[in-house]
Short mmCIF file of C-alpha atoms and ligand atoms in Angstrom, two decimals:
data_model
loop_
_atom_site.label_atom_id
_atom_site.label_comp_id
_atom_site.label_asym_id
_atom_site.label_seq_id
_atom_site.Cartn_x
_atom_site.Cartn_y
_atom_site.Cartn_z
CA UNK A 282 -24.56 25.21 22.48
CA UNK A 283 -20.89 24.46 23.06
CA UNK A 284 -18.59 22.50 20.90
CA UNK A 285 -17.18 19.75 23.24
CA UNK A 286 -14.74 17.31 21.78
CA UNK A 287 -14.32 14.22 23.95
CA UNK A 288 -10.64 13.84 24.62
CA UNK A 289 -10.46 10.12 23.49
CA UNK A 290 -12.40 10.44 20.37
CA UNK A 291 -9.98 10.70 17.25
CA UNK A 292 -13.03 10.94 14.91
CA UNK A 293 -14.37 14.11 16.50
CA UNK A 294 -10.88 15.31 16.58
CA UNK A 295 -10.42 14.72 12.80
CA UNK A 296 -13.66 16.33 12.08
CA UNK A 297 -12.78 19.57 13.90
CA UNK A 298 -9.27 19.73 12.44
CA UNK A 299 -10.60 18.82 8.85
CA UNK A 300 -13.09 21.89 9.21
CA UNK A 301 -10.52 24.25 10.28
CA UNK A 302 -7.93 23.00 7.80
CA UNK A 303 -10.33 23.33 4.73
CA UNK A 304 -11.35 26.77 6.06
CA UNK A 305 -7.83 27.71 6.18
CA UNK A 306 -6.82 26.32 2.77
CA UNK A 307 -9.69 28.22 1.04
CA UNK A 308 -8.41 31.38 2.49
CA UNK A 309 -4.98 30.63 1.18
CA UNK A 310 -6.14 29.62 -2.22
CA UNK A 311 -8.49 32.73 -2.69
CA UNK A 312 -5.64 35.00 -1.60
CA UNK A 313 -2.75 33.53 -3.47
CA UNK A 314 -4.97 33.48 -6.64
CA UNK A 315 -3.70 36.96 -7.28
CA UNK A 316 -0.02 35.98 -7.21
CA UNK A 317 -0.23 33.49 -10.20
CA UNK A 318 -0.58 34.44 -13.99
CA UNK A 319 -4.01 34.91 -15.63
CA UNK A 320 -4.35 31.45 -17.09
CA UNK A 321 -3.99 29.81 -13.72
CA UNK A 322 -6.34 32.01 -11.81
CA UNK A 323 -9.50 29.59 -12.68
CA UNK A 324 -7.50 26.60 -11.39
CA UNK A 325 -6.59 28.25 -7.90
CA UNK A 326 -10.36 29.39 -7.62
CA UNK A 327 -11.76 25.93 -8.20
CA UNK A 328 -9.13 24.67 -5.60
CA UNK A 329 -10.50 27.25 -3.19
CA UNK A 330 -14.21 26.19 -3.88
CA UNK A 331 -13.46 22.44 -3.28
CA UNK A 332 -11.99 23.39 0.28
CA UNK A 333 -14.68 25.87 0.92
CA UNK A 334 -17.58 23.67 0.07
CA UNK A 335 -15.79 21.06 2.32
CA UNK A 336 -15.38 23.53 5.17
CA UNK A 337 -19.04 23.87 5.37
CA UNK A 338 -19.98 20.30 5.10
CA UNK A 339 -17.40 19.57 7.75
CA UNK A 340 -18.84 22.32 10.09
CA UNK A 341 -22.16 20.25 9.89
CA UNK A 342 -20.58 16.69 9.86
CA UNK A 343 -18.64 17.81 12.99
CA UNK A 344 -21.92 18.75 14.99
CA UNK A 345 -23.86 15.83 13.54
CA UNK A 346 -21.02 13.23 14.68
CA UNK A 347 -20.97 15.18 18.09
CA UNK A 348 -24.60 15.01 18.59
CA UNK A 349 -25.33 11.46 17.30
CA UNK A 350 -22.03 9.53 17.32
CA UNK A 351 -22.97 8.05 14.15
CA UNK A 352 -21.68 8.48 10.57
CA UNK A 353 -23.07 11.45 8.49
CA UNK A 354 -23.36 9.25 5.42
CA UNK A 355 -25.72 11.65 3.57
CA UNK A 356 -23.81 14.73 4.17
CA UNK A 357 -20.42 13.19 3.10
CA UNK A 358 -21.86 12.06 0.00
CA UNK A 359 -23.50 15.47 -0.70
CA UNK A 360 -19.89 16.89 -0.34
CA UNK A 361 -18.33 14.48 -2.60
CA UNK A 362 -21.09 14.99 -5.12
CA UNK A 363 -20.00 18.73 -5.52
CA UNK A 364 -16.18 18.19 -4.75
CA UNK A 365 -15.42 15.22 -6.97
CA UNK A 366 -16.66 16.72 -10.28
CA UNK A 367 -14.69 19.87 -9.36
CA UNK A 368 -11.55 17.77 -9.25
CA UNK A 369 -12.35 16.45 -12.62
CA UNK A 370 -12.76 20.13 -13.56
CA UNK A 371 -9.06 20.61 -12.37
CA UNK A 372 -7.80 17.89 -14.76
CA UNK A 373 -9.88 19.35 -17.48
CA UNK A 374 -8.38 22.88 -16.96
CA UNK A 375 -4.83 21.65 -16.82
CA UNK A 376 -5.07 19.52 -20.00
CA UNK A 377 -7.15 22.19 -22.04
CA UNK A 378 -4.18 24.25 -23.23
CA UNK A 379 -3.11 20.95 -24.79
CA UNK A 380 -6.36 20.36 -26.47
CA UNK A 381 -8.65 18.49 -24.12
CA UNK A 382 -12.25 18.60 -25.39
CA UNK A 383 -15.22 19.00 -22.88
CA UNK A 384 -16.08 15.27 -23.60
CA UNK A 385 -13.06 14.38 -21.41
CA UNK A 386 -14.68 16.40 -18.79
CA UNK A 387 -17.96 14.70 -19.19
CA UNK A 388 -16.45 11.10 -19.02
CA UNK A 389 -14.61 11.93 -15.92
CA UNK A 390 -17.83 13.28 -14.38
CA UNK A 391 -19.98 10.40 -15.31
CA UNK A 392 -17.55 7.90 -14.06
CA UNK A 393 -17.19 9.63 -10.66
CA UNK A 394 -20.98 10.01 -10.62
CA UNK A 395 -21.34 6.35 -11.07
CA UNK A 396 -18.61 5.60 -8.37
CA UNK A 397 -20.42 7.95 -5.97
CA UNK A 398 -23.94 6.40 -6.54
CA UNK A 399 -22.82 2.92 -6.31
CA UNK A 400 -20.88 3.88 -3.04
CA UNK A 401 -23.91 5.60 -1.68
CA UNK A 402 -26.23 2.59 -2.17
CA UNK A 403 -23.55 0.47 -0.70
CA UNK A 404 -23.23 2.49 2.53
CA UNK A 405 -26.62 4.16 2.96
CA UNK A 406 -28.63 1.04 2.28
CA UNK A 407 -26.79 -1.88 3.74
CA UNK A 408 -29.33 -4.25 5.54
CA UNK A 409 -28.91 -3.63 9.27
CA UNK A 410 -30.83 -5.18 12.25
CA UNK A 411 -32.62 -2.76 14.66
CA UNK A 412 -29.61 -2.57 16.77
CA UNK A 413 -27.40 -1.62 14.19
CA UNK A 414 -25.61 -4.85 13.63
CA UNK A 415 -25.25 -6.19 10.19
CA UNK A 416 -28.27 -8.25 8.97
CA UNK A 417 -28.34 -11.14 6.46
CA UNK A 418 -26.74 -10.12 3.33
CA UNK A 419 -25.00 -7.03 4.59
CA UNK A 420 -21.65 -8.44 3.57
CA UNK A 421 -22.85 -9.29 0.02
CA UNK A 422 -24.56 -5.93 -0.42
CA UNK A 423 -21.65 -3.87 0.61
CA UNK A 424 -19.01 -5.91 -1.39
CA UNK A 425 -21.16 -5.81 -4.41
CA UNK A 426 -21.70 -2.05 -4.50
CA UNK A 427 -18.23 -1.49 -3.31
CA UNK A 428 -17.01 -3.58 -6.44
CA UNK A 429 -19.33 -1.66 -8.89
CA UNK A 430 -18.07 1.48 -7.42
CA UNK A 431 -14.54 0.59 -7.85
CA UNK A 432 -15.06 0.37 -11.66
CA UNK A 433 -15.88 4.08 -11.66
CA UNK A 434 -12.57 4.56 -9.69
CA UNK A 435 -10.56 2.45 -12.03
CA UNK A 436 -11.67 4.25 -15.06
CA UNK A 437 -10.55 7.58 -13.62
CA UNK A 438 -7.09 6.05 -12.49
CA UNK A 439 -6.77 4.62 -15.91
CA UNK A 440 -7.45 8.02 -17.50
CA UNK A 441 -5.05 9.83 -15.29
CA UNK A 442 -2.20 7.40 -15.64
CA UNK A 443 -2.55 6.01 -19.19
CA UNK A 444 -5.54 7.56 -20.84
CA UNK A 445 -6.39 10.81 -22.08
CA UNK A 446 -5.33 13.07 -19.43
CA UNK A 447 -1.76 11.41 -19.54
CA UNK A 448 -1.72 11.78 -23.34
CA UNK A 449 -2.70 15.31 -23.30
CA UNK A 450 -0.36 16.25 -20.67
CA UNK A 451 2.60 14.75 -22.75
CA UNK A 452 1.20 16.51 -25.87
CA UNK A 453 1.40 19.94 -23.76
CA UNK A 454 5.16 19.81 -23.96
CA UNK A 455 5.21 21.90 -20.93
CA UNK A 456 7.25 20.12 -18.28
CA UNK A 457 5.45 21.86 -15.41
CA UNK A 458 2.11 20.40 -16.59
CA UNK A 459 3.67 17.01 -17.20
CA UNK A 460 5.18 16.85 -13.56
CA UNK A 461 1.82 18.17 -12.12
CA UNK A 462 -0.42 15.77 -13.74
CA UNK A 463 2.00 13.14 -12.87
CA UNK A 464 1.62 14.13 -9.15
CA UNK A 465 -2.19 14.42 -9.35
CA UNK A 466 -2.23 10.82 -10.79
CA UNK A 467 -0.34 9.80 -7.78
CA UNK A 468 -3.09 11.48 -5.52
CA UNK A 469 -5.70 9.33 -7.43
CA UNK A 470 -3.71 6.25 -6.82
CA UNK A 471 -2.56 6.68 -3.22
CA UNK A 472 -4.84 9.33 -1.87
CA UNK A 473 -8.03 8.09 -3.31
CA UNK A 474 -7.45 4.59 -2.29
CA UNK A 475 -7.85 5.62 1.29
CA UNK A 476 -11.56 6.03 0.79
CA UNK A 477 -12.31 2.30 0.12
CA UNK A 478 -10.39 1.41 3.22
CA UNK A 479 -12.85 3.66 5.06
CA UNK A 480 -15.93 2.06 3.11
CA UNK A 481 -14.69 -1.51 4.36
CA UNK A 482 -15.10 -0.36 8.05
CA UNK A 483 -18.91 -0.10 7.89
CA UNK A 484 -21.01 -2.95 9.42
CA UNK A 485 -20.88 -5.91 7.26
CA UNK A 486 -17.68 -4.42 5.61
CA UNK A 487 -14.53 -6.64 5.31
CA UNK A 488 -12.27 -4.86 7.73
CA UNK A 489 -15.28 -4.48 10.02
CA UNK A 490 -16.13 -8.24 9.98
CA UNK A 491 -12.58 -9.83 9.47
CA UNK A 492 -10.52 -7.21 11.69
CA UNK A 493 -13.25 -5.80 13.90
CA UNK A 494 -12.64 -2.44 12.94
CA UNK A 495 -15.69 -0.38 14.16
CA UNK A 496 -17.81 1.81 11.92
CA UNK A 497 -16.53 5.03 13.52
CA UNK A 498 -13.43 4.27 11.64
CA UNK A 499 -15.33 4.86 8.31
CA UNK A 500 -15.25 8.68 9.04
CA UNK A 501 -11.62 8.50 10.36
CA UNK A 502 -10.37 7.36 7.06
CA UNK A 503 -12.72 9.64 5.09
CA UNK A 504 -11.48 12.63 6.96
CA UNK A 505 -7.74 11.72 6.71
CA UNK A 506 -8.31 11.08 2.96
CA UNK A 507 -10.20 14.22 2.42
CA UNK A 508 -7.56 16.38 3.98
CA UNK A 509 -4.86 14.75 2.12
CA UNK A 510 -6.76 14.85 -1.47
CA UNK A 511 -8.53 18.23 -1.22
CA UNK A 512 -5.78 20.10 0.19
CA UNK A 513 -2.93 18.36 -1.19
CA UNK A 514 -4.42 18.39 -4.76
CA UNK A 515 -4.98 22.12 -4.31
CA UNK A 516 -1.35 22.61 -3.16
CA UNK A 517 0.03 20.51 -6.23
CA UNK A 518 -2.13 22.80 -8.59
CA UNK A 519 -0.82 25.96 -6.62
CA UNK A 520 2.89 24.75 -7.01
CA UNK A 521 2.43 24.20 -10.56
CA UNK A 522 0.75 27.61 -11.23
CA UNK A 523 3.64 29.29 -9.08
CA UNK A 524 6.51 27.70 -11.17
CA UNK A 525 4.70 28.18 -14.45
CA UNK A 526 4.13 31.86 -13.37
CA UNK A 527 7.82 32.49 -12.55
CA UNK A 528 9.18 30.72 -15.55
CA UNK A 529 7.12 32.73 -18.17
CA UNK A 530 7.47 35.89 -16.37
CA UNK B 189 -26.88 33.08 24.90
CA UNK B 190 -24.59 35.71 26.19
CA UNK B 191 -21.12 35.95 26.87
CA UNK B 192 -20.53 36.64 30.58
CA UNK B 193 -17.18 36.96 31.91
CA UNK B 194 -17.14 36.69 35.59
CA UNK B 195 -15.06 39.82 37.05
CA UNK B 196 -12.78 37.79 38.95
CA UNK B 197 -11.67 35.02 36.49
CA UNK B 198 -8.53 35.87 34.66
CA UNK B 199 -8.67 32.58 32.45
CA UNK B 200 -12.10 33.74 31.05
CA UNK B 201 -10.65 37.21 30.62
CA UNK B 202 -7.59 35.90 28.67
CA UNK B 203 -9.90 33.75 26.59
CA UNK B 204 -11.78 36.62 25.50
CA UNK B 205 -9.00 39.02 25.03
CA UNK B 206 -7.02 36.11 23.25
CA UNK B 207 -10.09 35.59 20.85
CA UNK B 208 -10.27 39.32 19.86
CA UNK B 209 -6.34 39.78 19.56
CA UNK B 210 -6.18 36.82 17.22
CA UNK B 211 -9.24 38.16 15.15
CA UNK B 212 -7.92 41.74 14.98
CA UNK B 213 -4.11 40.31 14.18
CA UNK B 214 -5.71 38.36 11.11
CA UNK B 215 -7.31 41.46 9.84
CA UNK B 216 -3.99 43.23 10.07
CA UNK B 217 -1.92 40.65 8.34
CA UNK B 218 -4.35 40.22 5.58
CA UNK B 219 -4.70 43.94 4.77
CA UNK B 220 -1.05 44.70 5.30
CA UNK B 221 -0.24 41.94 2.96
CA UNK B 222 -0.61 44.18 -0.03
CA UNK B 223 1.97 46.78 1.24
CA UNK B 224 4.95 44.15 1.11
CA UNK B 225 6.71 43.12 -2.04
CA UNK B 226 5.73 39.84 -3.83
CA UNK B 227 8.00 37.37 -2.21
CA UNK B 228 6.75 38.30 1.29
CA UNK B 229 3.01 38.04 0.46
CA UNK B 230 2.81 34.19 1.24
CA UNK B 231 4.62 34.72 4.83
CA UNK B 232 2.20 37.39 5.60
CA UNK B 233 -0.78 35.25 4.33
CA UNK B 234 0.39 32.38 6.66
CA UNK B 235 0.77 34.75 9.63
CA UNK B 236 -2.73 35.67 9.02
CA UNK B 237 -3.93 32.07 8.75
CA UNK B 238 -2.17 31.28 12.08
CA UNK B 239 -4.06 33.96 14.00
CA UNK B 240 -7.29 33.37 12.10
CA UNK B 241 -7.28 29.52 12.94
CA UNK B 242 -6.62 30.62 16.53
CA UNK B 243 -9.51 33.11 16.51
CA UNK B 244 -12.05 30.26 15.58
CA UNK B 245 -10.58 27.88 18.18
CA UNK B 246 -10.55 30.63 20.73
CA UNK B 247 -14.14 31.34 20.02
CA UNK B 248 -15.03 27.75 20.88
CA UNK B 249 -12.67 27.26 23.70
CA UNK B 250 -13.92 30.55 25.54
CA UNK B 251 -17.39 29.26 25.43
CA UNK B 252 -16.43 25.83 26.48
CA UNK B 253 -14.55 27.14 29.52
CA UNK B 254 -17.23 29.48 30.18
CA UNK B 255 -19.72 26.82 30.22
CA UNK B 256 -17.87 23.90 31.89
CA UNK B 257 -15.02 25.78 33.93
CA UNK B 258 -12.67 23.01 32.70
CA UNK B 259 -9.69 22.90 30.20
CA UNK B 260 -10.54 22.63 26.54
CA UNK B 261 -7.78 20.41 26.14
CA UNK B 262 -8.88 18.73 22.87
CA UNK B 263 -9.62 22.02 21.23
CA UNK B 264 -6.24 23.47 22.38
CA UNK B 265 -4.43 20.68 20.70
CA UNK B 266 -6.58 20.75 17.51
CA UNK B 267 -5.58 24.30 17.36
CA UNK B 268 -1.72 23.39 17.89
CA UNK B 269 -2.08 20.71 15.30
CA UNK B 270 -2.62 23.22 12.65
CA UNK B 271 -0.75 26.39 13.91
CA UNK B 272 2.50 24.78 14.90
CA UNK B 273 3.21 23.34 11.36
CA UNK B 274 2.18 26.63 9.79
CA UNK B 275 5.08 28.15 12.19
CA UNK B 276 7.27 25.53 10.66
CA UNK B 277 6.08 26.88 7.23
CA UNK B 278 7.21 30.18 8.16
CA UNK B 279 10.78 29.13 9.09
CA UNK B 280 10.91 27.38 5.69
CA UNK B 281 9.58 30.08 3.61
CA UNK B 282 12.26 32.59 5.26
CA UNK B 283 15.03 30.24 4.51
CA UNK B 284 14.04 28.93 1.27
CA UNK B 285 15.75 31.74 -0.83
CA UNK B 286 18.84 30.65 0.82
CA UNK B 287 18.29 27.14 -0.51
CA UNK B 288 16.05 25.34 2.13
CA UNK B 289 14.93 22.15 0.93
CA UNK B 290 11.49 20.65 1.70
CA UNK B 291 13.08 18.13 3.98
CA UNK B 292 13.87 20.69 6.39
CA UNK B 293 10.11 21.57 6.54
CA UNK B 294 9.34 17.93 7.06
CA UNK B 295 11.77 17.66 9.74
CA UNK B 296 10.34 20.52 11.70
CA UNK B 297 6.89 19.37 11.24
CA UNK B 298 7.52 15.64 12.51
CA UNK B 299 9.46 17.19 15.41
CA UNK B 300 6.58 19.22 16.29
CA UNK B 301 3.88 16.50 15.82
CA UNK B 302 5.93 14.35 18.21
CA UNK B 303 6.02 17.14 20.70
CA UNK B 304 2.29 17.65 20.25
CA UNK B 305 1.14 13.97 20.52
CA UNK B 306 3.36 13.42 23.65
CA UNK B 307 2.07 16.48 25.29
CA UNK B 308 -1.55 15.45 24.47
CA UNK B 309 -0.98 11.90 25.88
CA UNK B 310 0.52 13.69 28.95
CA UNK B 311 -2.60 15.98 29.36
CA UNK B 312 -5.55 14.21 28.30
CA UNK B 313 -4.82 10.82 29.65
CA UNK B 314 -3.40 11.56 33.07
CA UNK B 315 -4.85 9.23 35.45
CA UNK B 316 -7.58 11.06 37.55
CA UNK B 317 -10.05 10.09 40.49
CA UNK B 318 -13.69 10.53 39.88
CA UNK B 319 -13.37 13.84 41.66
CA UNK B 320 -10.71 15.17 39.50
CA UNK B 321 -8.10 14.82 41.84
CA UNK B 322 -4.58 13.12 40.52
CA UNK B 323 -4.76 9.20 40.82
CA UNK B 324 -1.75 7.09 41.51
CA UNK B 325 0.72 7.52 38.91
CA UNK B 326 -0.49 10.73 37.77
CA UNK B 327 2.83 12.68 38.30
CA UNK B 328 4.87 9.88 36.77
CA UNK B 329 2.56 10.00 33.75
CA UNK B 330 2.74 13.71 33.28
CA UNK B 331 6.40 13.73 33.90
CA UNK B 332 7.20 11.09 31.54
CA UNK B 333 5.35 12.38 28.64
CA UNK B 334 6.24 15.97 29.34
CA UNK B 335 9.92 14.82 29.06
CA UNK B 336 9.33 13.04 25.71
CA UNK B 337 7.46 16.00 24.35
CA UNK B 338 10.38 18.37 25.45
CA UNK B 339 12.73 16.31 23.14
CA UNK B 340 10.75 17.36 20.13
CA UNK B 341 10.93 20.84 21.33
CA UNK B 342 14.56 20.75 21.92
CA UNK B 343 15.21 19.61 18.30
CA UNK B 344 13.18 22.62 16.99
CA UNK B 345 15.16 24.84 19.23
CA UNK B 346 18.47 23.46 18.15
CA UNK B 347 17.57 23.66 14.47
CA UNK B 348 16.56 27.41 15.02
CA UNK B 349 19.55 28.28 17.09
CA UNK B 350 22.53 26.09 15.60
CA UNK B 351 21.34 23.91 12.96
CA UNK B 352 19.78 24.22 9.52
CA UNK B 353 17.63 27.16 10.04
CA UNK B 354 20.53 29.17 11.52
CA UNK B 355 23.12 28.17 8.66
CA UNK B 356 20.72 28.88 6.09
CA UNK B 357 20.11 32.41 7.46
CA UNK B 358 23.72 32.99 7.72
CA UNK B 359 24.04 31.79 3.86
CA UNK B 360 21.48 34.08 2.87
CA UNK B 361 23.77 37.07 3.38
CA UNK B 362 20.52 38.98 3.64
CA UNK B 363 20.97 40.90 7.04
CA UNK B 364 17.24 41.52 7.39
CA UNK B 365 16.63 37.66 7.22
CA UNK B 366 19.60 37.10 9.65
CA UNK B 367 18.02 39.31 12.01
CA UNK B 368 14.63 38.12 11.54
CA UNK B 369 15.47 34.43 12.16
CA UNK B 370 17.38 35.46 15.04
CA UNK B 371 14.30 36.96 16.66
CA UNK B 372 12.11 34.13 15.78
CA UNK B 373 14.72 31.79 17.48
CA UNK B 374 14.29 33.98 20.70
CA UNK B 375 10.57 33.55 20.45
CA UNK B 376 11.05 29.67 20.32
CA UNK B 377 13.39 29.79 23.08
CA UNK B 378 11.53 32.21 25.56
CA UNK B 379 7.99 32.34 24.23
CA UNK B 380 7.54 28.49 23.66
CA UNK B 381 8.85 27.80 26.97
CA UNK B 382 5.76 29.36 28.65
CA UNK B 383 3.72 26.41 27.34
CA UNK B 384 5.65 23.71 29.62
CA UNK B 385 5.02 26.00 32.62
CA UNK B 386 1.18 25.62 31.78
CA UNK B 387 1.66 22.04 31.23
CA UNK B 388 3.02 21.58 34.89
CA UNK B 389 -0.09 23.17 36.41
CA UNK B 390 -2.28 20.26 35.49
CA UNK B 391 -3.48 17.70 38.35
CA UNK B 392 -0.28 15.74 38.98
CA UNK B 393 1.99 18.30 37.33
CA UNK B 394 4.87 19.43 39.35
CA UNK B 395 3.70 23.14 39.71
CA UNK B 396 0.23 21.84 40.82
CA UNK B 397 1.71 19.31 43.49
CA UNK B 398 4.58 21.54 44.72
CA UNK B 399 3.07 24.91 44.62
CA UNK B 400 -0.56 24.40 44.59
CA UNK B 401 -1.10 26.23 41.19
CA UNK B 402 -4.60 24.87 40.34
CA UNK B 403 -5.25 23.48 36.82
CA UNK B 404 -7.07 26.51 35.53
CA UNK B 405 -3.54 28.10 35.24
CA UNK B 406 -2.96 25.76 32.60
CA UNK B 407 -5.04 27.80 30.30
CA UNK B 408 -3.86 31.02 31.52
CA UNK B 409 -0.30 30.18 30.57
CA UNK B 410 -1.30 28.88 27.46
CA UNK B 411 -3.43 31.81 26.48
CA UNK B 412 -0.62 34.22 27.45
CA UNK B 413 1.93 32.15 25.40
CA UNK B 414 -0.34 31.85 22.37
CA UNK B 415 -0.75 35.81 22.32
CA UNK B 416 2.90 36.27 22.51
CA UNK B 417 3.90 33.49 19.87
CA UNK B 418 1.18 33.66 17.40
CA UNK B 419 0.84 37.38 17.17
CA UNK B 420 4.59 38.04 18.02
CA UNK B 421 5.91 35.57 15.63
CA UNK B 422 3.72 37.27 12.88
CA UNK B 423 4.77 40.77 13.80
CA UNK B 424 8.47 39.74 13.37
CA UNK B 425 8.00 38.48 9.75
CA UNK B 426 5.87 41.51 9.04
CA UNK B 427 8.62 43.88 10.16
CA UNK B 428 11.26 41.66 8.15
CA UNK B 429 9.00 41.89 5.09
CA UNK B 430 8.56 45.71 5.64
CA UNK B 431 12.29 46.59 5.86
CA UNK B 432 13.07 44.19 3.11
CA UNK B 433 10.58 45.83 0.82
CA UNK B 434 11.76 49.14 1.47
CA UNK B 435 15.49 48.28 0.91
CA UNK B 436 14.70 46.59 -2.42
CA UNK B 437 12.36 49.36 -3.58
C1 RET C 605 -13.59 2.96 -4.82
C2 RET C 605 -14.75 3.24 -3.76
C3 RET C 605 -15.12 4.45 -3.22
C4 RET C 605 -14.34 5.53 -3.71
C5 RET C 605 -14.34 6.66 -3.19
C6 RET C 605 -13.61 7.93 -3.70
C7 RET C 605 -12.37 7.49 -4.44
C8 RET C 605 -13.92 9.10 -3.19
C9 RET C 605 -13.22 10.16 -3.75
C10 RET C 605 -13.48 11.49 -2.98
C11 RET C 605 -12.77 12.58 -3.18
C12 RET C 605 -11.56 12.58 -4.06
C13 RET C 605 -13.06 13.77 -2.55
C14 RET C 605 -12.61 14.80 -2.64
O1 RET C 605 -13.00 15.93 -2.80
C15 RET C 605 -16.26 4.38 -2.24
C16 RET C 605 -17.34 5.48 -2.75
C17 RET C 605 -15.87 4.78 -0.80
C18 RET C 605 -17.13 3.07 -2.29
C19 RET C 605 -16.15 1.98 -2.30
C20 RET C 605 -15.38 1.81 -3.32
C1 RET C 606 7.70 21.10 25.73
C2 RET C 606 6.46 20.77 26.00
C3 RET C 606 5.14 21.28 25.48
C4 RET C 606 5.52 22.36 24.36
C5 RET C 606 4.39 22.90 23.78
C6 RET C 606 4.83 23.89 22.85
C7 RET C 606 6.18 24.34 22.58
C8 RET C 606 3.59 24.31 22.06
C9 RET C 606 3.82 25.31 21.21
C10 RET C 606 2.66 25.90 20.60
C11 RET C 606 2.66 26.85 19.61
C12 RET C 606 3.97 27.74 19.27
C13 RET C 606 1.51 27.36 19.05
C14 RET C 606 1.47 28.52 18.25
O1 RET C 606 0.70 28.65 17.41
C15 RET C 606 3.66 20.77 25.91
C16 RET C 606 3.30 20.20 24.59
C17 RET C 606 3.13 21.71 26.62
C18 RET C 606 3.73 19.49 26.79
C19 RET C 606 5.01 19.52 27.73
C20 RET C 606 6.44 19.80 27.22
#
């Protein structure tokens, strides 16, 4: 069994790069965890877990895509089912010293679970003809569940920018935390917004129908977004932890 | 599945040696990280990540080459896509105490991305006949994209020898750092220059056409260059870190 990446397949390329980048990022977070002060160690561990979980899923998704040329939709959502709640945990850990209660964590997790279940129904159960082309009602189906999913996304976005997470960050009075939460909020606004773009490339999706972007672009966008968000999020937390460790040393 | 290395195939030989050397180098850098002072730990970790990422890619490239006898071009550039930016991070980490701003890191990364994208187009999309011989326009194609790629390379070379990296090293006033940056700059000048030699061995490349060096030499040169640069770069940083740890102990 050899791993062969066709030279002209950017999706296969990003699956492999993503795999390796997630792997390397985990090693980075696990090692550097020893260089931050005690209260930051759990956050860095969670960053490493997010990328480690992703590395394993990318390993399988890469092979699945190489063997079938189709979107590994189930594996993708299995990954998100674990990693998105862990990102909610990151928000919670950052705001806990300022008094975040576990109800905040649950609200974020429920909103993200809703977002992912709706997205999965939208993607996995879109009506297709036997040849993979969109059947009647495919566009309606993908639009409807995409819109529902977006409600969950907007809730998280609101919480990070104007709601509880933002208020707790302000209340912490720690400029490093305020700056950090602001950067994570930007990730949710810009980085997470790449996912719906990928979603709309599926058969029956708007970018597929209107602009002719094929369904392999779904994974291209998801792979780019995952690298930005999982590794980027972790690096933001790492840099908060580092500055806070230095300033209180 | 056994690993069989033909006795008379230096390319297969260097793929395996490269794999093992990268693996061993990672273990070395990860362990020795504990013996250097705090501010050097991240640099040593990055050295270890570079060789660890390479070890995984060499594992796959070795098998790919053994199974197909052709150049694992996509895997090669996937490796560089991750390891070259990490080398830019090494330059950044070394010059940061002297005031390097993250814009320096981004300039180096963009120059190296340009270098690699042009190189990839040059290598992966060279016009070939069905039997693998160069088709019309192959030489022009490889020359053109090779020349474009070289612009990115020259930018990095300039920055390391005369530009921002050099100036910041001087400004640091730390003789260990000045000497270290000077050695890394030599690597970029001499070690990195081995890659274009490999590139010119591809079908339609100048060394292939003019001197008849076959395309398996592409990987021979790349493997030698990778060992020199990835491990050598890391060892230079290790020795800087070690002398600095002793002198400030
Ligand atoms: C809004 C929206 C979506 C959003 C997905 C998001 C925002 C996923 C985030 C994943 C992350 C952050 C993973 C990191 O570990 C879907 C489900 C594609 C369906 C279409 C509408
Ligand atoms: C100039 C030039 C090239 C340079 C490649 C280099 C300089 C690669 C460096 C790789 C490193 C340093 C990897 C280490 O981890 C190419 C792309 C072959 C194309 C032809 C012109």
